[in-house]
CSV table of C-alpha atoms in Angstrom, one decimal:
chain,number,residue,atom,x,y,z
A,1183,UNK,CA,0.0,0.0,0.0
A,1184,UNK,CA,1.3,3.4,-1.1
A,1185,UNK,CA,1.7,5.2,2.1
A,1186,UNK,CA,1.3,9.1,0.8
A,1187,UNK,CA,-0.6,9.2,-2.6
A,1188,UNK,CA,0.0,12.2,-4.3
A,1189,UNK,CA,-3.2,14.4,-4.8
A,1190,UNK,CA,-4.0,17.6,-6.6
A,1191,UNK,CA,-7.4,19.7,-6.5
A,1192,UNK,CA,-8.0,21.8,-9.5
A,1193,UNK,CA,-10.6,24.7,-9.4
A,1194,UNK,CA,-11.2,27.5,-12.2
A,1195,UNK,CA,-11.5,30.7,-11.0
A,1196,UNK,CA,-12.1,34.2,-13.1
A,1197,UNK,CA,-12.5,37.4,-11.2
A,1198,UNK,CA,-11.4,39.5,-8.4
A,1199,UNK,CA,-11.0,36.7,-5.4
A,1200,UNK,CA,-13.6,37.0,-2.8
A,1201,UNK,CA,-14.3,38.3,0.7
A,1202,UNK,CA,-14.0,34.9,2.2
A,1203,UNK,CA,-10.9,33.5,0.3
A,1204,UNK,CA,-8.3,34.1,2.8
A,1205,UNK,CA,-9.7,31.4,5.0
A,1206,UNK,CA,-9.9,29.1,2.0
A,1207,UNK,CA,-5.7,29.7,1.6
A,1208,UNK,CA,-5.7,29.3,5.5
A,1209,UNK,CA,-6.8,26.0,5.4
A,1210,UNK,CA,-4.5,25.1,2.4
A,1211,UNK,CA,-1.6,25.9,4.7
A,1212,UNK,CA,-3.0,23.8,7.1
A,1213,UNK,CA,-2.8,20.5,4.1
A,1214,UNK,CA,1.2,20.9,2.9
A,1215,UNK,CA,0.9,17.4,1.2
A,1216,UNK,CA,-2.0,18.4,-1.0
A,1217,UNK,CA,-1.6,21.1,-3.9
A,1218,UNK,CA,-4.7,23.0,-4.8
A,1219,UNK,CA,-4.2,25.0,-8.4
A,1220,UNK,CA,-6.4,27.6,-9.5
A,1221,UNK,CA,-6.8,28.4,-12.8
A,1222,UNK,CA,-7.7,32.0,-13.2
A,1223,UNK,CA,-7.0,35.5,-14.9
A,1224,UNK,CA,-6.5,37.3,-11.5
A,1225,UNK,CA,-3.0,38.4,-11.5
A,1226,UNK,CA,-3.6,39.4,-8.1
A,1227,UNK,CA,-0.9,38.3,-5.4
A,1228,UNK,CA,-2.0,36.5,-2.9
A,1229,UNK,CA,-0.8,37.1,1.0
A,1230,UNK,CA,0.6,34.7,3.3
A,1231,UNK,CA,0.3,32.1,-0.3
A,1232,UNK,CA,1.9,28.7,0.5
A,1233,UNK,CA,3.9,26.9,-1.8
A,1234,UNK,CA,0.9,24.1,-2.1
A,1235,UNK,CA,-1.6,27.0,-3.9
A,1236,UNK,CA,-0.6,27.2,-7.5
A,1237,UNK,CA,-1.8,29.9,-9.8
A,1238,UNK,CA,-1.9,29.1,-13.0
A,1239,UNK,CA,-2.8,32.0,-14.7
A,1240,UNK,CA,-4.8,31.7,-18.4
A,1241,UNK,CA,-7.4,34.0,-20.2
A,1242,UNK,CA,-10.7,32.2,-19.9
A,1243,UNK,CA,-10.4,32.4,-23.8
A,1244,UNK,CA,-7.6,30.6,-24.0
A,1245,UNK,CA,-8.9,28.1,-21.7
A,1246,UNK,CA,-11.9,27.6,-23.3
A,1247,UNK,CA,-10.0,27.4,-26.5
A,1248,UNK,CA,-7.9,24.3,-25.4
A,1249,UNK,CA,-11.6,22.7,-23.7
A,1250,UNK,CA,-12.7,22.7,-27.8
A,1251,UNK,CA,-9.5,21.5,-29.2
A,1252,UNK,CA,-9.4,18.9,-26.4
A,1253,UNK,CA,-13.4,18.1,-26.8
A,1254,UNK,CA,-13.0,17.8,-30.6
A,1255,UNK,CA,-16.1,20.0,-30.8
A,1256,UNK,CA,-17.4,23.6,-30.5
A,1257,UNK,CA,-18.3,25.3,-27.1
A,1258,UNK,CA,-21.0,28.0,-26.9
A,1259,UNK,CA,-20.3,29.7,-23.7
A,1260,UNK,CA,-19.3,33.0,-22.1
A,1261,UNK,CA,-19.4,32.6,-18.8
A,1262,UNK,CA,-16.7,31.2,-16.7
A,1263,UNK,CA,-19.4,29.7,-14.3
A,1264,UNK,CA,-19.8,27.2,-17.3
A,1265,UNK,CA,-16.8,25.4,-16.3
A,1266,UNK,CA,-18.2,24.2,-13.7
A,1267,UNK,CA,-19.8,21.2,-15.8
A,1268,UNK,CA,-16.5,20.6,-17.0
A,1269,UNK,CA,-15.6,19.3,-13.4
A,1270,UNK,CA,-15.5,15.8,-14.1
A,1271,UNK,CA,-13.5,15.9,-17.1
A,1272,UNK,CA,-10.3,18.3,-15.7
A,1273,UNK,CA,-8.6,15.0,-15.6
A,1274,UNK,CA,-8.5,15.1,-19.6
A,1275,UNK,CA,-8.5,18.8,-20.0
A,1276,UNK,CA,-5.5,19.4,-17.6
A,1277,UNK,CA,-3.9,16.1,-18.4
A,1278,UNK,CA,-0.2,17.8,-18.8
A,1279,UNK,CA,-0.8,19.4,-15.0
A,1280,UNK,CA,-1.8,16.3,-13.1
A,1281,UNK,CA,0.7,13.8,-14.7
A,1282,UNK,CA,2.4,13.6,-12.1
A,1283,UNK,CA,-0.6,12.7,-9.4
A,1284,UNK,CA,-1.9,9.4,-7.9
A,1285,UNK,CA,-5.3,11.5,-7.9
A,1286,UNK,CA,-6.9,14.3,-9.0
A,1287,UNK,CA,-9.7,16.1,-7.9
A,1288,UNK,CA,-12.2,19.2,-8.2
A,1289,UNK,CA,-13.1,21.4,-5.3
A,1290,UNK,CA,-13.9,25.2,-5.1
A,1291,UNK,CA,-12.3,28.4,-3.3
A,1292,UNK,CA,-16.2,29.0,-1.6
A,1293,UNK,CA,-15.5,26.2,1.3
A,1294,UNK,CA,-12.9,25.6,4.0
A,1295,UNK,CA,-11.0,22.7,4.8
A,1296,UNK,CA,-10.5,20.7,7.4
A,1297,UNK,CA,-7.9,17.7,7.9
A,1298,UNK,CA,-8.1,16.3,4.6
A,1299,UNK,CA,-5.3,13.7,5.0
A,1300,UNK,CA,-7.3,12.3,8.5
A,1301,UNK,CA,-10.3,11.6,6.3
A,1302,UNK,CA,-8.9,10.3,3.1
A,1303,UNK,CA,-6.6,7.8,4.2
A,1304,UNK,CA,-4.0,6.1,2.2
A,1305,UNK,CA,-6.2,2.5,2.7
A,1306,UNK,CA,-9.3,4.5,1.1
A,1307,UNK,CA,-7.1,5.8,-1.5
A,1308,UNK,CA,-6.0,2.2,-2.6
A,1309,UNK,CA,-9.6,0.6,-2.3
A,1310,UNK,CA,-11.3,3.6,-3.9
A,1311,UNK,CA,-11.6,5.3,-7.7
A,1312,UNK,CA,-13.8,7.8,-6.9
A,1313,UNK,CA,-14.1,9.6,-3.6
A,1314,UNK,CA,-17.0,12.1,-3.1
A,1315,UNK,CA,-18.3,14.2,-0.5
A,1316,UNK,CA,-22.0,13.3,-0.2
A,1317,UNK,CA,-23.5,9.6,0.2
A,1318,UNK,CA,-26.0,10.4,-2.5
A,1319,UNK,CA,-24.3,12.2,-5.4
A,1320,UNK,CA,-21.1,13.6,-6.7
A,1321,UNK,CA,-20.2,16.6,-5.2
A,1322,UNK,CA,-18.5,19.1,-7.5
A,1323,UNK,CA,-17.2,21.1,-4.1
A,1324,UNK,CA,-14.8,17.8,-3.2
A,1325,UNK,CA,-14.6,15.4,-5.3
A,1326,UNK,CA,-11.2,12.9,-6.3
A,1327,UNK,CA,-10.3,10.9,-9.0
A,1328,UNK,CA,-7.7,8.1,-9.3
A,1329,UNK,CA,-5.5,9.5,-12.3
A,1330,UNK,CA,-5.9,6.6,-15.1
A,1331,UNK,CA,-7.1,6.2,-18.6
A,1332,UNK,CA,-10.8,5.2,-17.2
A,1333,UNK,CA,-11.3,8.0,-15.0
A,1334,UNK,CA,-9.7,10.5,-17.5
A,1335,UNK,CA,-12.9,9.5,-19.5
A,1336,UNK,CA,-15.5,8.2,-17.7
A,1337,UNK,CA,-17.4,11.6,-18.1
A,1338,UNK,CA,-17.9,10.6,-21.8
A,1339,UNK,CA,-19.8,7.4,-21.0
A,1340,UNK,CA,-22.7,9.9,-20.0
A,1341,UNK,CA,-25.1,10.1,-24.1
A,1342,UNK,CA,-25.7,13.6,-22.9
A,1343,UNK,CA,-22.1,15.0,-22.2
A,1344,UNK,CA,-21.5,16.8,-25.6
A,1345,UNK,CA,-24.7,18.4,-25.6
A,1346,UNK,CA,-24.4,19.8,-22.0
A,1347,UNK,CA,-20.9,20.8,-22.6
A,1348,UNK,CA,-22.6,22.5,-25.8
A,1349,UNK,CA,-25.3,24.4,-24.2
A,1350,UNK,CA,-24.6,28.3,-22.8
A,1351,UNK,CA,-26.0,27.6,-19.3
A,1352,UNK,CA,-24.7,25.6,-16.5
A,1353,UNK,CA,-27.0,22.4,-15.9
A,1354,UNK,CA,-25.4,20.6,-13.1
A,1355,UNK,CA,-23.2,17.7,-15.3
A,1356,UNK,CA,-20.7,17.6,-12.2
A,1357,UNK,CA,-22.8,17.1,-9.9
A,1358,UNK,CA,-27.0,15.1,-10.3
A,1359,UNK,CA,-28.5,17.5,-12.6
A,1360,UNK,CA,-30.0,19.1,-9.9
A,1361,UNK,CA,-31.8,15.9,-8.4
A,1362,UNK,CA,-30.4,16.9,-4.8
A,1363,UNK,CA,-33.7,17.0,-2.8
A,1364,UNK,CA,-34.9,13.8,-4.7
A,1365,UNK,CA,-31.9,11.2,-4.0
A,1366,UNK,CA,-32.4,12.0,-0.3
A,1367,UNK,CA,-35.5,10.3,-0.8
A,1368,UNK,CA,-35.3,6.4,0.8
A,1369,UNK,CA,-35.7,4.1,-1.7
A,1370,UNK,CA,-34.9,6.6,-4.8
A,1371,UNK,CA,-31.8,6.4,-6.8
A,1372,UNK,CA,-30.5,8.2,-9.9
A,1373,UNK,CA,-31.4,5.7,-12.3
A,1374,UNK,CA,-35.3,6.4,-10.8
A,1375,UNK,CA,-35.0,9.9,-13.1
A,1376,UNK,CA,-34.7,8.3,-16.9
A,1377,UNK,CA,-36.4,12.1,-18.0
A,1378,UNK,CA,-33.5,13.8,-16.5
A,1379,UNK,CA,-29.8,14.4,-17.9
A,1380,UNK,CA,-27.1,11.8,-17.4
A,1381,UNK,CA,-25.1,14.0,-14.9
A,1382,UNK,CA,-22.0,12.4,-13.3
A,1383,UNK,CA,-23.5,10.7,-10.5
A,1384,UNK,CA,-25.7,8.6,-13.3
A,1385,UNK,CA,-22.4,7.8,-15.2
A,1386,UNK,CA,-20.7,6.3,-11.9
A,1387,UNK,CA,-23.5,5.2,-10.4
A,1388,UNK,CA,-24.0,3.0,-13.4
A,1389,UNK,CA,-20.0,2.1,-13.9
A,1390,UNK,CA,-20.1,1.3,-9.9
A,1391,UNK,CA,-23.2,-1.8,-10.9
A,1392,UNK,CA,-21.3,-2.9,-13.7
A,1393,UNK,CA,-18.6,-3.7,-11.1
A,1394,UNK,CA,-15.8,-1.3,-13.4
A,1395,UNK,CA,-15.2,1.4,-10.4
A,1396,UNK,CA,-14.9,0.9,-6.8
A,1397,UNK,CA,-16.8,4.8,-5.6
A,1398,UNK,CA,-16.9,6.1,-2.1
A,1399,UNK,CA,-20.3,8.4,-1.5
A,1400,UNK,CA,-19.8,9.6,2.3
A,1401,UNK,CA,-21.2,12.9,3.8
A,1402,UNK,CA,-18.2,14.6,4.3
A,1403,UNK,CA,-19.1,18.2,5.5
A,1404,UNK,CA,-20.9,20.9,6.7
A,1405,UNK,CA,-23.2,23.5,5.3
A,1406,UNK,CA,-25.8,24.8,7.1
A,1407,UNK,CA,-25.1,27.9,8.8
A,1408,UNK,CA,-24.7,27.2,12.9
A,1409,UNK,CA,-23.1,29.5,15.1
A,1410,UNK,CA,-21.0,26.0,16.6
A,1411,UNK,CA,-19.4,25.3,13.6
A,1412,UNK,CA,-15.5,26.2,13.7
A,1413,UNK,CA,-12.5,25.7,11.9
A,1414,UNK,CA,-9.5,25.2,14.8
A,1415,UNK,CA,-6.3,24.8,13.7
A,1416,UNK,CA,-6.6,22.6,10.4
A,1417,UNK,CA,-9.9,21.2,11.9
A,1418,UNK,CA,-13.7,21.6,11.0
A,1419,UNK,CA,-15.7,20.7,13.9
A,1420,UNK,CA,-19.3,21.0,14.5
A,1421,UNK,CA,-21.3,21.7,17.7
A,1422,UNK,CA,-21.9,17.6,18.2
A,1423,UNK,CA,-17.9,17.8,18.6
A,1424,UNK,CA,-17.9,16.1,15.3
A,1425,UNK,CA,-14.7,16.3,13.0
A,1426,UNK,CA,-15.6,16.9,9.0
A,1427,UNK,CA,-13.5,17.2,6.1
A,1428,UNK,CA,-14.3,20.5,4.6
A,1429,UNK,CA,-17.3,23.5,5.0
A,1430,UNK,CA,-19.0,24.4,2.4
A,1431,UNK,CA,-19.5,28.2,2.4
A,1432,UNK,CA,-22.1,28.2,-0.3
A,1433,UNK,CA,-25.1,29.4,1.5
A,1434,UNK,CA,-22.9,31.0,4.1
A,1435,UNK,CA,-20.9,33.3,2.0
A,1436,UNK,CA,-24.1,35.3,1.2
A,1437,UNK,CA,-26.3,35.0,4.6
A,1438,UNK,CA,-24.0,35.9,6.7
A,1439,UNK,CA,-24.4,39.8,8.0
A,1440,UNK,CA,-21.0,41.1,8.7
A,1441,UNK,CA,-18.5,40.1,5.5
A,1442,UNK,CA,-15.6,42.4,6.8
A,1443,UNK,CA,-12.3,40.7,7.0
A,1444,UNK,CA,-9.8,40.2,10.1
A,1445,UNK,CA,-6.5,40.0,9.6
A,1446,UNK,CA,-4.1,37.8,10.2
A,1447,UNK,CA,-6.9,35.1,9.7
A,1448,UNK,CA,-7.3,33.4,13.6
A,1449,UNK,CA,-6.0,30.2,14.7
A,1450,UNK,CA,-9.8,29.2,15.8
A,1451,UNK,CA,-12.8,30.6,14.0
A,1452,UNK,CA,-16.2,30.2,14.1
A,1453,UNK,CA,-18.9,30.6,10.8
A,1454,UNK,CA,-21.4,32.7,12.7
A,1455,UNK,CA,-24.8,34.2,11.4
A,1456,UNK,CA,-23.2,37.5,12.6
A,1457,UNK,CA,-19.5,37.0,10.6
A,1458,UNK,CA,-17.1,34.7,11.3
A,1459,UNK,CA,-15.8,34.9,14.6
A,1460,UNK,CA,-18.2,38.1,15.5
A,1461,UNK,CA,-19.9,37.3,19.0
A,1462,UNK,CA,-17.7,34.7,20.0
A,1463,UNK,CA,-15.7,36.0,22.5
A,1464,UNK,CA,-16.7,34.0,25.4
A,1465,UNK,CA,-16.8,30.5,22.9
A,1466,UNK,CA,-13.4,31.2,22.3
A,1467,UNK,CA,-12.2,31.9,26.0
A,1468,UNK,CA,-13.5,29.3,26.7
A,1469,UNK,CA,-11.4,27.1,24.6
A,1470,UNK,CA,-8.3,28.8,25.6
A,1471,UNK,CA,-9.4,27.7,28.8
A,1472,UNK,CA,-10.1,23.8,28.1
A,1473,UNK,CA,-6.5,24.1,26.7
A,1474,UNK,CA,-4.8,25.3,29.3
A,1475,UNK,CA,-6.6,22.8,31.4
A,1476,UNK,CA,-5.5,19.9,29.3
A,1477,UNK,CA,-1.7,21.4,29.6
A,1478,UNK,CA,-2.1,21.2,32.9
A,1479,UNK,CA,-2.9,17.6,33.0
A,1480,UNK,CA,-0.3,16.4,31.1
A,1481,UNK,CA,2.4,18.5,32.7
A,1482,UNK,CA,0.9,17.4,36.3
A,1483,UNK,CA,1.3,13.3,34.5
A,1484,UNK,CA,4.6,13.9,33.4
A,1485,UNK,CA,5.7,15.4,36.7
């Protein structure tokens, strides 16, 4: 068993970077074995930037130019949002960039990680193909990909992928077509929705009961807004004390009230309705105080 497979998480990013971003690169500092690249057009530098973020800067032109050449067939999109239905074929698109990678993977910049290494273990990395971040569908915020011909691919095996990739509008390809609220449902799967597009989770879904891929659906985060959620040190952890892989900012990003940025980003933050980190002064005193307790015990062991 490999003991460190290599992994890279690819997202595409065009714009000025957001509010919330510089707890996204906190929590890449906090994950030195795993390289997240953005692609993007902001030339912007980037403070306190480890050497695991890599920019790759490219015109969304040019990118889209090398996504026909590479499709064999023409796009009809402006909008860099678009991409996001590329997702699942990056493995193909960026070939060149990931050759040297066990896995590759698609995430966003709109989330915040936790211990990523403490979740996806080298023994899931040798059972597993595909490793996702929801037990019912593909998640296009964390998704990886074990870097071979099939997986390069697999994307293709979907009878709707050119005409998605085609079409102006995003319409959910990475992800279940929008089928979110229905594959909650007990009993319902993805092949239950013959009307609907073959998104992702259809195409391994249906490789996974042909026996060709070995995927991993698990809920692996957070996203609902709650005042007990924090990231501490490289960890996420809810208000159950519960430990996740990432937090999805999604919803958060735009409900929260106060979007003004601290700096330097804290050791220990919370996602509060307020801002992060706003009304939380006696939560975090608190958990200076459990620490010092816990010092206290082991030095009182040792002594």
């Amino acid at each position: 068993m490999n003991s460190q497979y290599s992994i890279a998480l690819l997202t595409c990013w065009y714009g000025d970077y957001p509010w919330y971003f510089p707890y996204f690169i906190k929590s890449c500092i906090h994950n030195p074995t795993i390289d997240f690249i953005i692609v993007t057009d902001n030339e912007q530098e980037i403070p306190n930037k480890p050497s695991n973020v890599i920019i790759l800067q490219k015109p969304l032109d040019e990118l889209k130019a090398e996504a026909c050449k590479k499709m064999g067939f023409d796009l009809n999109f402006d909008t860099p949002y678009k991409f996001c239905d590329f997702k699942p074929a990056y493995g193909l698109l960026f070939q060149e960039i990931f050759e040297k990678y066990d896995f590759w993977g698609h995430g966003d910049i709109d989330m915040v990680y936790g211990n990523i290494r403490g979740f996806i273990t080298p023994y899931i990395l040798e059972k597993y193909d595909i490793i996702t971040g929801h037990k019912n569908f593909i998640t296009g915020t964390f998704c990886l990909y074990r870097n071979n011909d099939l997986m390069r691919t697999l994307f293709m095996e979907s009878i709707d992928y050119q005409e998605i990739f085609s079409a102006p509008e995003y319409l959910g390809f990475d992800e279940c077509a929008f089928l979110f609220d229905d594959l909650q449902i007990p009993g319902l799967t993805i092949f239950d929705f013959p009307e609907s597009k073959q998104s992702m989770t259809y195409v391994v879904r249906k490789a996974q009961a042909e026996g060709r891929i070995k995927p991993l659906f698990e809920s692996y985060f957070y996203k609902r807004m709650n005042d007990n959620i924090r990231w501490d040190n490289g960890l996420i952890i809810g208000s159950s004390k519960k430990e996740c892989l990432f937090y999805d900012m999604i919803d958060y990003k735009r409900e929260c009230e106060d979007k003004t940025l601290t700096l330097p980003i804290p050791d220990v933050f919370y996602f509060n309705k307020k801002g992060i980190n706003k009304n939380s002064f006696w939560k975090l005193e608190g958990l200076k105080m459990m620490k010092k307790k816990r010092l206290q015990k082991v030095l009182t062991f040792q002594n």
